[in-house]
Short mmCIF file of C-alpha atoms in Angstrom, two decimals:
data_model
loop_
_atom_site.label_atom_id
_atom_site.label_comp_id
_atom_site.label_asym_id
_atom_site.label_seq_id
_atom_site.Cartn_x
_atom_site.Cartn_y
_atom_site.Cartn_z
CA MET A 1 -24.50 -20.69 3.65
CA ILE A 2 -21.24 -20.96 5.80
CA PRO A 3 -21.89 -18.68 8.84
CA PRO A 4 -18.95 -16.27 8.96
CA ARG A 5 -16.75 -15.21 11.81
CA PHE A 6 -16.42 -11.20 12.20
CA THR A 7 -13.29 -9.65 13.59
CA ALA A 8 -12.77 -6.04 14.33
CA VAL A 9 -9.48 -4.65 12.72
CA ALA A 10 -8.69 -1.45 14.31
CA ASP A 11 -11.20 1.42 14.41
CA HIS A 12 -11.83 1.14 10.50
CA ALA A 13 -12.51 -2.18 9.27
CA LEU A 14 -13.99 -5.65 9.61
CA LEU A 15 -12.75 -8.91 8.74
CA VAL A 16 -15.37 -11.49 7.39
CA GLU A 17 -14.12 -15.08 7.68
CA PHE A 18 -15.66 -18.13 6.14
CA ALA A 19 -12.92 -20.41 6.88
CA ARG A 20 -9.49 -20.37 8.34
CA ALA A 21 -7.91 -22.88 5.69
CA LEU A 22 -8.22 -22.93 1.92
CA ASP A 23 -11.83 -24.27 1.15
CA ASP A 24 -13.60 -23.86 -2.25
CA ALA A 25 -16.94 -23.20 -0.56
CA ALA A 26 -15.61 -20.56 1.43
CA HIS A 27 -14.06 -18.71 -1.60
CA GLU A 28 -17.45 -19.21 -3.33
CA ALA A 29 -18.98 -17.39 -0.34
CA VAL A 30 -16.48 -14.62 -0.46
CA LEU A 31 -17.24 -13.85 -4.23
CA ARG A 32 -21.04 -13.75 -3.46
CA LEU A 33 -20.39 -11.29 -0.72
CA ASP A 34 -17.95 -9.36 -2.98
CA ALA A 35 -20.73 -8.88 -5.58
CA ALA A 36 -23.49 -8.31 -3.06
CA LEU A 37 -21.44 -5.48 -1.67
CA ALA A 38 -21.07 -3.97 -5.00
CA THR A 39 -24.86 -4.07 -5.35
CA VAL A 40 -25.90 -3.09 -2.03
CA PRO A 41 -23.00 -1.03 -0.48
CA CYS A 42 -23.64 0.36 3.19
CA PRO A 43 -23.11 3.99 4.59
CA GLY A 44 -19.49 4.70 5.13
CA LEU A 45 -18.09 1.92 3.04
CA ARG A 46 -14.75 2.84 1.52
CA GLU A 47 -13.55 -0.34 0.16
CA TRP A 48 -13.55 -4.06 0.32
CA VAL A 49 -11.03 -6.59 -0.56
CA PRO A 50 -11.72 -10.25 -1.44
CA ALA A 51 -9.07 -12.75 -0.63
CA PHE A 52 -9.12 -16.57 -0.56
CA VAL A 53 -11.46 -17.56 2.42
CA ASN A 54 -12.13 -14.10 3.69
CA LEU A 55 -13.17 -10.54 3.01
CA LEU A 56 -12.01 -7.33 4.44
CA VAL A 57 -14.55 -4.56 4.55
CA ASP A 58 -12.93 -0.90 5.22
CA PHE A 59 -15.32 1.76 6.37
CA ASP A 60 -14.94 5.48 7.45
CA PRO A 61 -15.31 5.41 11.11
CA ALA A 62 -16.85 9.04 11.19
CA VAL A 63 -19.99 7.27 9.41
CA THR A 64 -20.34 3.84 10.79
CA ASP A 65 -18.69 1.12 12.92
CA HIS A 66 -17.86 -2.45 13.19
CA ALA A 67 -21.54 -3.43 14.53
CA GLN A 68 -23.35 -1.56 11.72
CA VAL A 69 -21.25 -2.95 8.95
CA GLU A 70 -21.51 -6.67 10.41
CA ALA A 71 -25.38 -6.17 10.52
CA HIS A 72 -25.26 -5.07 6.85
CA VAL A 73 -23.23 -7.95 5.81
CA THR A 74 -25.41 -10.50 7.68
CA GLY A 75 -28.45 -9.11 5.99
CA LEU A 76 -26.64 -9.38 2.46
CA LEU A 77 -25.59 -13.02 3.47
CA ASP A 78 -29.21 -13.91 4.61
CA GLN A 79 -30.64 -12.91 1.10
CA ALA A 80 -30.78 -16.37 -0.65
CA GLY A 81 -29.44 -16.39 -4.21
CA ALA A 82 -27.67 -13.22 -4.39
CA PRO A 83 -26.49 -12.80 -7.90
CA GLY A 84 -22.71 -13.59 -8.36
CA ALA A 85 -20.37 -11.49 -10.51
CA SER A 86 -20.35 -13.00 -14.15
CA PRO A 87 -16.68 -14.20 -14.76
CA VAL A 88 -15.01 -13.65 -18.05
CA THR A 89 -12.72 -15.98 -19.58
CA HIS A 90 -9.20 -14.65 -20.80
CA GLU A 91 -7.22 -16.27 -23.32
CA VAL A 92 -3.64 -15.21 -22.46
CA GLY A 93 -0.54 -15.83 -24.67
CA VAL A 94 2.73 -17.28 -23.00
CA CYS A 95 6.09 -18.00 -24.84
CA TYR A 96 8.03 -20.64 -23.26
CA GLU A 97 11.09 -20.59 -25.56
CA GLU A 98 14.54 -19.21 -24.49
CA PRO A 99 15.40 -16.84 -22.82
CA PHE A 100 11.91 -16.71 -21.31
CA GLY A 101 11.27 -20.15 -19.96
CA ARG A 102 14.34 -20.17 -17.64
CA ASP A 103 13.22 -22.69 -15.07
CA LEU A 104 11.71 -25.21 -17.48
CA ALA A 105 14.60 -27.55 -17.19
CA ALA A 106 14.74 -27.41 -13.27
CA VAL A 107 10.96 -28.00 -13.47
CA ALA A 108 11.23 -30.94 -15.79
CA ASP A 109 13.88 -32.22 -13.42
CA LYS A 110 11.93 -31.97 -10.19
CA THR A 111 8.71 -33.22 -11.72
CA GLY A 112 10.12 -36.12 -13.71
CA LEU A 113 8.39 -34.69 -16.68
CA SER A 114 10.10 -33.53 -20.17
CA GLU A 115 10.10 -29.93 -20.73
CA GLU A 116 7.41 -30.28 -23.38
CA ALA A 117 5.40 -32.16 -20.96
CA VAL A 118 5.89 -29.43 -18.52
CA ILE A 119 4.48 -26.94 -21.22
CA ALA A 120 1.66 -29.15 -22.01
CA ALA A 121 0.63 -29.59 -18.33
CA HIS A 122 0.83 -25.66 -17.79
CA LEU A 123 -1.34 -25.20 -21.04
CA ALA A 124 -3.68 -27.87 -19.98
CA GLY A 125 -4.38 -26.13 -16.49
CA ASP A 126 -8.00 -24.42 -15.96
CA TYR A 127 -7.07 -21.17 -14.08
CA ARG A 128 -9.25 -18.91 -12.02
CA VAL A 129 -8.18 -15.51 -10.62
CA TYR A 130 -8.80 -15.90 -6.65
CA LEU A 131 -7.50 -12.53 -5.56
CA TYR A 132 -5.00 -9.62 -6.32
CA GLY A 133 -2.46 -9.31 -3.47
CA PHE A 134 1.09 -8.42 -2.73
CA ALA A 135 1.62 -5.79 -5.35
CA PRO A 136 -0.09 -3.91 -8.07
CA GLY A 137 -1.84 -6.29 -10.50
CA TYR A 138 -0.53 -9.45 -8.94
CA ALA A 139 -3.53 -11.68 -9.82
CA TYR A 140 -3.40 -15.03 -7.90
CA MET A 141 -4.64 -17.87 -9.99
CA ALA A 142 -5.16 -21.38 -8.98
CA GLY A 143 -5.40 -24.28 -11.22
CA VAL A 144 -1.86 -25.65 -11.78
CA PRO A 145 -2.34 -29.26 -12.55
CA PRO A 146 -1.19 -31.68 -9.69
CA GLU A 147 1.88 -33.09 -11.74
CA LEU A 148 3.24 -29.55 -11.79
CA ARG A 149 2.76 -28.45 -8.43
CA LEU A 150 6.18 -27.68 -6.77
CA ASP A 151 7.29 -26.04 -3.42
CA ARG A 152 8.74 -22.59 -3.66
CA LYS A 153 12.52 -22.31 -4.25
CA THR A 154 14.51 -22.18 -1.12
CA ALA A 155 15.60 -18.73 -1.75
CA PRO A 156 14.02 -15.99 -4.15
CA VAL A 157 15.67 -14.92 -7.36
CA ARG A 158 16.20 -11.17 -7.96
CA GLY A 159 15.48 -9.05 -10.84
CA ILE A 160 12.74 -11.28 -12.63
CA ALA A 161 11.11 -9.30 -15.43
CA ALA A 162 7.69 -7.99 -15.61
CA GLY A 163 5.43 -10.34 -17.69
CA SER A 164 7.03 -13.56 -16.36
CA VAL A 165 4.52 -16.53 -15.92
CA ILE A 166 5.32 -18.27 -12.70
CA VAL A 167 4.09 -21.18 -10.55
CA ALA A 168 4.29 -22.37 -6.92
CA GLY A 169 2.00 -25.19 -5.72
CA PRO A 170 -1.43 -24.85 -7.23
CA GLN A 171 -0.89 -21.10 -8.01
CA CYS A 172 0.23 -19.29 -11.10
CA LEU A 173 0.53 -15.49 -11.78
CA ILE A 174 1.79 -13.07 -14.40
CA THR A 175 4.15 -10.64 -12.84
CA THR A 176 3.71 -6.90 -13.58
CA LEU A 177 6.80 -5.44 -11.97
CA THR A 178 10.48 -6.49 -12.00
CA MET A 179 10.94 -8.13 -8.52
CA PRO A 180 12.43 -11.01 -6.87
CA THR A 181 10.49 -14.10 -6.71
CA GLY A 182 10.81 -17.55 -5.31
CA TRP A 183 8.46 -19.28 -7.58
CA TRP A 184 9.33 -21.15 -10.75
CA ILE A 185 9.58 -19.22 -14.03
CA LEU A 186 8.00 -21.03 -17.02
CA GLY A 187 7.77 -18.33 -19.55
CA ARG A 188 6.87 -14.71 -20.49
CA SER A 189 3.45 -13.30 -21.59
CA PRO A 190 2.98 -10.21 -23.66
CA VAL A 191 -0.14 -9.42 -21.88
CA LYS A 192 -0.21 -6.37 -19.64
CA VAL A 193 -2.30 -6.85 -16.40
CA LEU A 194 -1.79 -3.18 -15.81
CA THR A 195 -3.44 -2.21 -19.03
CA GLY A 196 -2.65 1.47 -18.87
CA ASP A 197 -6.30 2.04 -19.70
CA GLU A 198 -7.63 4.63 -17.26
CA ASP A 199 -11.33 3.12 -17.50
CA ARG A 200 -10.14 -0.58 -17.03
CA PRO A 201 -6.62 -0.29 -15.49
CA PHE A 202 -6.60 -4.01 -14.34
CA LEU A 203 -7.16 -6.81 -16.97
CA PHE A 204 -8.74 -9.41 -14.79
CA GLY A 205 -11.59 -9.42 -12.31
CA VAL A 206 -11.71 -11.69 -9.12
CA GLY A 207 -13.37 -14.87 -10.22
CA ASP A 208 -12.42 -14.55 -13.97
CA ARG A 209 -11.06 -17.72 -15.83
CA VAL A 210 -7.74 -17.91 -17.74
CA ARG A 211 -6.66 -20.23 -20.48
CA PHE A 212 -3.08 -20.02 -21.74
CA ARG A 213 -2.16 -20.21 -25.45
CA ARG A 214 1.41 -21.09 -26.43
CA LEU A 215 3.28 -18.42 -28.51
CA SER A 216 6.39 -18.78 -30.71
CA LEU A 217 9.27 -16.18 -30.19
CA ALA A 218 8.00 -14.57 -33.21
CA GLU A 219 4.29 -14.35 -32.03
CA PHE A 220 5.55 -13.22 -28.73
CA GLU A 221 7.60 -10.35 -30.22
CA ALA A 222 4.36 -9.43 -32.50
CA GLU A 223 2.07 -9.32 -29.67
CA ASN A 224 4.45 -7.70 -27.22
CA GLY A 225 5.16 -4.84 -29.86
CA ALA A 226 1.33 -4.54 -30.26
CA SER A 227 0.72 -4.12 -26.61
CA HIS A 228 3.39 -1.49 -26.44
CA GLY A 229 1.93 0.34 -29.50
CA MET B 1 0.51 31.95 -15.53
CA ALA B 2 3.81 32.11 -13.81
CA GLU B 3 5.99 29.03 -13.64
CA ALA B 4 8.87 27.98 -11.49
CA VAL B 5 11.33 25.28 -12.20
CA PHE B 6 13.44 23.36 -9.91
CA ARG B 7 16.44 21.12 -10.47
CA VAL B 8 17.26 18.34 -7.76
CA VAL B 9 20.88 19.03 -6.56
CA GLN B 10 20.72 16.25 -3.86
CA ALA B 11 17.92 13.77 -2.65
CA GLY B 12 18.41 11.22 -0.12
CA PRO B 13 16.80 7.68 -0.32
CA LEU B 14 13.04 7.56 -0.19
CA VAL B 15 12.50 11.29 -1.21
CA SER B 16 9.38 11.05 -3.43
CA VAL B 17 6.25 12.88 -4.79
CA GLN B 18 3.35 12.02 -2.68
CA ASP B 19 -0.49 13.08 -2.38
CA GLY B 20 -3.55 12.27 -0.82
CA GLY B 21 -3.03 8.74 -2.08
CA ARG B 22 -5.20 6.25 -4.21
CA PRO B 23 -7.51 4.65 -1.81
CA GLY B 24 -10.06 2.07 -2.85
CA MET B 25 -7.67 -0.03 -5.06
CA MET B 26 -6.56 -2.60 -2.62
CA ARG B 27 -8.49 -5.25 -4.41
CA PHE B 28 -6.08 -4.83 -7.17
CA GLY B 29 -2.88 -5.35 -5.18
CA VAL B 30 -2.54 -1.56 -4.84
CA PRO B 31 -2.02 0.28 -1.35
CA ALA B 32 -3.25 3.80 -0.90
CA SER B 33 0.33 5.14 -0.64
CA GLY B 34 0.34 8.92 -0.01
CA GLY B 35 2.11 10.65 2.70
CA MET B 36 3.54 8.61 5.72
CA ASP B 37 2.27 11.50 7.82
CA ARG B 38 -0.81 12.31 5.96
CA LYS B 39 -1.67 15.09 8.31
CA ALA B 40 1.57 17.11 7.91
CA LEU B 41 1.07 16.64 4.05
CA ALA B 42 -2.32 18.06 4.29
CA LEU B 43 -1.40 21.12 6.40
CA ALA B 44 1.43 21.76 4.23
CA ASN B 45 -0.86 22.07 1.16
CA LEU B 46 -3.48 23.93 3.23
CA ALA B 47 -0.88 26.57 4.24
CA VAL B 48 0.00 27.48 0.73
CA GLY B 49 -3.68 27.65 -0.46
CA GLN B 50 -3.68 24.08 -2.31
CA PRO B 51 -6.18 21.22 -1.93
CA GLU B 52 -5.10 19.13 1.05
CA GLY B 53 -4.36 16.20 -1.18
CA ALA B 54 -2.26 17.94 -3.75
CA PRO B 55 1.11 16.59 -4.78
CA VAL B 56 3.89 17.58 -2.57
CA ILE B 57 7.58 16.15 -2.21
CA GLU B 58 8.04 13.87 0.88
CA VAL B 59 11.47 14.14 2.31
CA SER B 60 13.25 11.53 4.32
CA LEU B 61 15.99 11.90 6.73
CA GLY B 62 18.39 11.54 3.74
CA GLY B 63 17.48 15.15 3.08
CA LEU B 64 16.75 17.27 -0.20
CA THR B 65 18.49 20.19 -1.96
CA LEU B 66 16.63 22.00 -4.81
CA GLU B 67 18.05 24.97 -6.87
CA CYS B 68 15.58 27.14 -8.34
CA LEU B 69 16.29 27.54 -12.22
CA SER B 70 13.61 30.09 -12.99
CA GLY B 71 10.69 31.88 -11.53
CA ARG B 72 9.50 32.18 -8.02
CA VAL B 73 7.15 30.42 -5.73
CA SER B 74 6.14 30.22 -2.13
CA ILE B 75 6.49 27.01 -0.33
CA ALA B 76 5.53 25.57 3.00
CA VAL B 77 7.46 22.75 5.01
CA THR B 78 5.75 20.77 7.61
CA GLY B 79 6.25 17.29 9.33
CA GLY B 80 9.22 16.83 11.81
CA ALA B 81 11.56 19.52 13.05
CA PHE B 82 13.73 19.70 9.93
CA VAL B 83 16.40 22.50 9.17
CA VAL B 84 15.65 24.53 6.19
CA GLU B 85 17.90 26.73 4.62
CA ALA B 86 16.35 29.09 1.85
CA GLY B 87 18.78 31.14 -0.40
CA GLY B 88 21.19 31.33 2.42
CA ARG B 89 18.62 32.32 5.04
CA ARG B 90 18.21 29.87 7.95
CA ALA B 91 14.63 28.83 8.35
CA ALA B 92 12.63 25.86 9.84
CA SER B 93 9.86 23.44 8.96
CA TRP B 94 6.42 24.86 9.75
CA GLN B 95 7.11 27.96 7.83
CA VAL B 96 6.18 29.57 4.57
CA VAL B 97 8.92 31.23 2.68
CA THR B 98 9.69 32.13 -0.82
CA ILE B 99 12.30 30.80 -3.23
CA LYS B 100 13.46 32.43 -6.49
CA ALA B 101 15.60 31.82 -9.64
CA GLY B 102 19.26 31.34 -8.58
CA GLU B 103 18.51 30.18 -4.98
CA THR B 104 19.16 27.00 -3.44
CA PHE B 105 16.95 25.37 -0.95
CA THR B 106 17.81 22.52 1.44
CA ILE B 107 15.65 20.46 3.81
CA ARG B 108 17.92 18.14 6.25
CA ARG B 109 17.29 16.28 9.38
CA GLY B 110 16.72 18.34 12.55
CA HIS B 111 16.36 17.47 16.18
CA TRP B 112 13.22 15.25 15.84
CA GLY B 113 10.90 13.77 13.15
CA ALA B 114 11.46 11.34 10.18
CA TRP B 115 9.75 12.98 7.37
CA ALA B 116 8.98 16.38 6.01
CA TYR B 117 6.50 17.68 3.45
CA LEU B 118 7.46 20.51 1.03
CA ALA B 119 4.35 21.86 -0.52
CA PHE B 120 4.13 24.54 -3.28
CA ALA B 121 1.84 27.53 -3.66
CA GLY B 122 1.13 26.23 -7.14
CA ALA B 123 0.62 22.89 -9.05
CA LEU B 124 3.55 20.43 -8.94
CA GLN B 125 3.75 18.60 -12.29
CA ALA B 126 4.10 14.98 -11.55
CA PRO B 127 3.25 11.94 -13.47
CA ARG B 128 -0.03 10.30 -12.19
CA TRP B 129 -0.86 6.65 -11.88
CA LEU B 130 -4.42 5.53 -11.39
CA GLY B 131 -5.51 9.34 -10.93
CA SER B 132 -2.63 9.96 -8.13
CA ALA B 133 0.98 11.30 -8.00
CA ALA B 134 1.63 9.40 -5.04
CA THR B 135 4.73 7.20 -5.46
CA LEU B 136 4.41 3.52 -4.72
CA ALA B 137 8.24 3.21 -3.75
CA SER B 138 8.64 -0.42 -4.53
CA SER B 139 7.55 0.08 -8.23
CA ASN B 140 8.34 3.68 -8.54
CA LEU B 141 4.74 3.89 -10.11
CA GLY B 142 3.15 7.49 -9.58
CA GLY B 143 5.13 10.65 -9.32
CA GLY B 144 8.26 8.96 -8.58
CA VAL B 145 11.35 9.04 -6.56
CA LEU B 146 13.58 12.15 -6.77
CA LYS B 147 16.92 11.87 -8.16
CA ALA B 148 19.90 14.28 -8.63
CA GLY B 149 19.58 16.10 -11.90
CA GLN B 150 15.87 15.82 -12.42
CA GLU B 151 14.12 19.02 -13.09
CA TRP B 152 10.61 19.63 -11.76
CA VAL B 153 8.14 22.22 -12.79
CA VAL B 154 5.57 24.21 -10.46
CA ALA B 155 2.89 25.75 -12.78
CA GLU B 156 0.66 28.53 -11.64
CA ALA B 157 3.26 29.52 -9.07
CA ASN B 158 2.04 32.03 -6.40
CA LEU B 159 3.67 34.26 -4.02
CA LEU B 160 2.57 34.31 -0.23
CA PRO B 161 3.81 36.44 2.55
CA PRO B 162 6.37 34.53 4.84
CA ARG B 163 4.81 33.22 8.16
CA ASP B 164 5.26 30.71 10.79
CA LEU B 165 2.80 27.93 10.67
CA PRO B 166 0.83 26.60 13.84
CA ARG B 167 1.97 23.10 14.62
CA PRO B 168 -0.75 21.13 16.15
CA VAL B 169 0.03 19.12 19.42
CA SER B 170 -1.02 16.13 17.61
CA ALA B 171 1.95 16.34 14.96
CA ARG B 172 4.52 15.24 17.61
CA PRO B 173 5.96 11.82 17.55
CA ARG B 174 3.55 9.36 19.13
CA ARG B 175 5.10 6.77 21.41
CA ARG B 176 1.96 5.12 22.80
CA LEU B 177 -0.18 3.44 20.08
CA HIS B 178 -3.85 2.34 20.54
CA VAL B 179 -4.37 -1.03 19.01
CA VAL B 180 -7.28 -3.34 18.45
CA MET B 181 -5.88 -6.85 19.11
CA GLY B 182 -6.23 -9.50 16.14
CA PRO B 183 -7.30 -10.20 13.87
CA GLN B 184 -5.10 -13.38 14.28
CA ALA B 185 -4.62 -13.03 18.09
CA HIS B 186 -5.83 -16.87 18.18
CA CYS B 187 -2.52 -17.74 16.45
CA PHE B 188 -0.57 -16.50 19.49
CA ALA B 189 -0.19 -17.99 22.99
CA PRO B 190 -1.51 -16.05 25.77
CA GLU B 191 2.07 -15.27 27.02
CA ALA B 192 2.94 -13.69 23.53
CA LEU B 193 -0.22 -11.42 23.67
CA GLU B 194 0.93 -10.26 27.18
CA ALA B 195 4.39 -9.66 26.08
CA PHE B 196 3.16 -7.55 23.14
CA ALA B 197 1.20 -5.34 25.30
CA ALA B 198 3.92 -5.14 27.94
CA GLY B 199 7.00 -4.48 25.66
CA PRO B 200 9.09 -2.52 25.69
CA TRP B 201 9.35 -1.96 21.97
CA PHE B 202 11.95 -0.05 19.86
CA LEU B 203 12.12 0.88 16.10
CA THR B 204 14.90 -0.68 14.11
CA PRO B 205 16.62 0.80 11.36
CA GLN B 206 14.90 -1.68 9.01
CA GLY B 207 12.09 0.50 8.14
CA ASP B 208 10.95 2.12 4.91
CA ARG B 209 7.49 3.36 3.42
CA MET B 210 6.36 -0.36 3.47
CA GLY B 211 6.69 -0.79 7.30
CA VAL B 212 9.13 -0.83 10.16
CA ARG B 213 10.41 -3.87 12.19
CA LEU B 214 10.45 -3.51 15.97
CA LYS B 215 12.81 -4.75 18.60
CA GLY B 216 11.49 -6.32 21.66
CA PRO B 217 10.36 -9.83 23.12
CA VAL B 218 9.93 -12.54 20.74
CA LEU B 219 6.32 -13.20 20.09
CA ALA B 220 6.06 -16.94 19.78
CA LEU B 221 3.42 -18.10 17.43
CA GLY B 222 1.47 -21.17 18.00
CA ASP B 223 1.06 -23.88 15.53
CA ALA B 224 -0.38 -21.64 12.95
CA LEU B 225 2.77 -20.32 11.19
CA SER B 226 1.04 -19.28 8.10
CA ILE B 227 -2.50 -18.47 7.14
CA PRO B 228 -4.22 -18.19 3.77
CA SER B 229 -3.28 -14.80 2.39
CA GLU B 230 -5.53 -12.25 3.52
CA PRO B 231 -6.02 -8.54 3.23
CA ILE B 232 -3.65 -6.16 5.17
CA VAL B 233 -4.42 -2.63 6.27
CA ARG B 234 -1.90 0.27 7.02
CA GLY B 235 -1.28 -0.18 10.85
CA SER B 236 -1.25 -4.13 10.73
CA VAL B 237 1.15 -5.54 13.17
CA GLN B 238 2.40 -8.61 11.24
CA VAL B 239 4.52 -11.35 12.97
CA ALA B 240 6.67 -13.58 10.78
CA GLY B 241 7.89 -16.75 11.60
CA ASP B 242 10.92 -15.20 13.55
CA GLY B 243 8.68 -13.85 16.11
CA VAL B 244 9.29 -10.18 15.20
CA PRO B 245 6.51 -7.77 14.48
CA VAL B 246 6.50 -5.31 11.67
CA VAL B 247 4.19 -2.27 11.58
CA LEU B 248 2.90 -1.94 7.99
CA LEU B 249 2.68 1.45 6.59
CA ALA B 250 1.85 3.71 3.54
CA ASP B 251 3.14 1.23 0.83
CA HIS B 252 2.21 -1.97 2.60
CA GLN B 253 1.84 -5.13 0.56
CA THR B 254 -1.94 -5.70 0.29
CA THR B 255 -2.07 -9.12 1.20
CA GLY B 256 -0.04 -11.42 3.40
CA GLY B 257 0.14 -14.94 5.13
CA TYR B 258 1.51 -14.01 8.38
CA PRO B 259 -0.77 -13.58 11.23
CA LYS B 260 -1.42 -10.07 12.61
CA ILE B 261 -1.31 -9.93 16.29
CA ALA B 262 -2.84 -6.31 16.42
CA THR B 263 -3.94 -3.28 14.25
CA VAL B 264 -2.92 0.11 15.12
CA LEU B 265 -5.68 2.88 15.08
CA ASP B 266 -5.33 4.76 11.89
CA ASP B 267 -5.27 8.15 13.65
CA ASP B 268 -2.09 7.10 15.61
CA LEU B 269 -0.11 6.10 12.55
CA ASP B 270 0.76 9.49 11.13
CA SER B 271 2.57 10.57 14.27
CA PHE B 272 4.18 7.27 14.80
CA THR B 273 5.97 7.38 11.48
CA GLN B 274 7.86 10.60 12.83
CA LEU B 275 9.72 8.29 15.31
CA ARG B 276 13.26 7.27 14.57
CA PRO B 277 15.28 4.13 14.66
CA GLY B 278 15.95 3.38 18.30
CA ASP B 279 12.91 5.22 19.69
CA GLY B 280 10.75 3.63 22.02
CA VAL B 281 7.13 2.72 21.38
CA SER B 282 4.30 0.98 23.46
CA PHE B 283 0.81 -0.48 22.62
CA ALA B 284 -2.26 0.22 24.44
CA PRO B 285 -5.01 -2.63 23.55
CA ILE B 286 -8.68 -1.48 23.60
CA GLY B 287 -11.76 -2.93 22.58
CA ALA B 288 -13.39 -2.63 19.12
CA ALA B 289 -16.20 -0.39 20.38
CA GLU B 290 -13.96 1.92 22.11
CA ALA B 291 -11.68 2.16 18.96
CA ALA B 292 -14.58 3.10 16.85
CA ALA B 293 -15.75 5.83 19.33
CA LEU B 294 -12.17 7.02 19.43
CA GLY B 295 -11.69 7.12 15.75
CA ARG B 296 -14.92 8.85 15.28
CA PHE B 297 -13.90 11.66 17.94
CA ARG B 298 -10.51 12.03 16.41
CA ALA B 299 -11.93 12.26 12.78
CA GLU B 300 -14.04 15.20 13.81
CA ARG B 301 -11.53 16.90 15.72
CA TRP B 302 -9.11 16.60 12.59
CA ALA B 303 -12.05 17.97 10.25
CA ASP B 304 -12.37 21.03 12.61
CA TYR B 305 -8.77 21.64 12.53
CA LYS B 306 -8.43 21.55 8.75
CA ALA B 307 -11.61 23.85 8.47
CA ARG B 308 -9.80 26.44 10.82
CA MET B 309 -6.68 26.39 8.71
CA ARG B 310 -8.76 26.96 5.67
CA ASP B 311 -10.42 29.79 7.17
CA ARG B 312 -7.02 31.12 8.40
CA MET B 313 -5.71 30.91 4.67
CA ARG B 314 -8.79 32.95 3.38
CA GLY B 315 -8.28 35.50 5.99
CA SER B 316 -4.55 35.84 5.48
CA PRO B 317 -3.27 39.07 3.35
CA GLY B 318 -2.10 38.57 -0.01
#
């Protein structure tokens, strides 16, 4: 077990850091603490937010304080073999055809791969949801194969449609809103991460795995129509 | 039940439906949203007998004009000192008045304050997302941003006697904010931490529901220009590579990779949002234990204040 560093955040939150740089063992520790808090919450716990190497615990200052929350978290970490959440594997369709794969040619150019090899490399990736961040439903997945890892564009491109499958470095995500992005746009998915289902409004859990499956334009249209039906 | 219908004649930018917000969703990338000045929003609702987190219209400095197409309903306006004109009658914020069919109702900027809250003595019919009508401005999810020509319905519309509302002292703009330093104070040189506490700081016009950029001394970052993306709270003071701090507010992004030099105590944020561009602000660093004690004291005081408002509402005639 990595001993965490605790830092007070204003009067109502505590940051639990397992590392200060990207680190797989630290992320595993985040996932274990995430699951442990769900099983054994403490009084005054309002919400907690898992990220790459740290987890933020937000609490009601009228009920508890930093020291009590830190003691609770320390107790959870001391319990050996705390059960982790059971990750789900999702199969997600993605269409790389025109007009969706708008950066395929540029990515091929930058990586020295053919466009088909770019698609094959993206499909071969083993993706895992590390955290949601930035905006609603933006599930940050890591697992882009090394040959496909590119720095962000020098300037963001505006008006990129929801459902775009975008990559930067080891990360991949499916956008949920029309927004600017400096990531590389490989295709479009008919899958809705914001499901519209009140009982399960977000498709992925943190820690879940994702495999991409290639769709033709016709298959995309069929699945897209179905998910809007 | 009676119903009142309003048409939007004019709405400035960032005029939107807000309510008590949708806390608890940050792990899915969703900030709580809700009122920029949550206390003024709650007091507007309590003044017209509604639950404190019911949907209201949040009015920016751009102002709002509504025309009542049918029915009648009492309303309350709280927040900054805005000018209110109701059916040709000159009024002000922190009042309850009644609007009826054929009358026009305007809220526009007054001598101080940046946000006003318009609550109805009835149920504002607004789209909900994840159980809340709060608008996440960047996405327009929730009740939505108001646009000229739209019609809004208030169901179960009630009438209340006109009256002035008590305005708590704590509702005035707050220029001195308590902060706990960090969580990334270690990313800054000692001189930057001193400069942050010394100021002077001013609000810039670059502000919206996500946050507001400040103007002041440059806060030089150490070698750690970016950190692995980590959770952000309302009140995080984030410093980007240009050394300029941004105070993150109701619609903040939920994670970020820039270091946070300090975090503002939650209770200071409502009144902070009533400052305008050009206004000065300063930061008072305190320890975590002191912050927790202050937070608890203020939470109790605020709960007492709301309880008194509810009692007064029950005791009021009509």
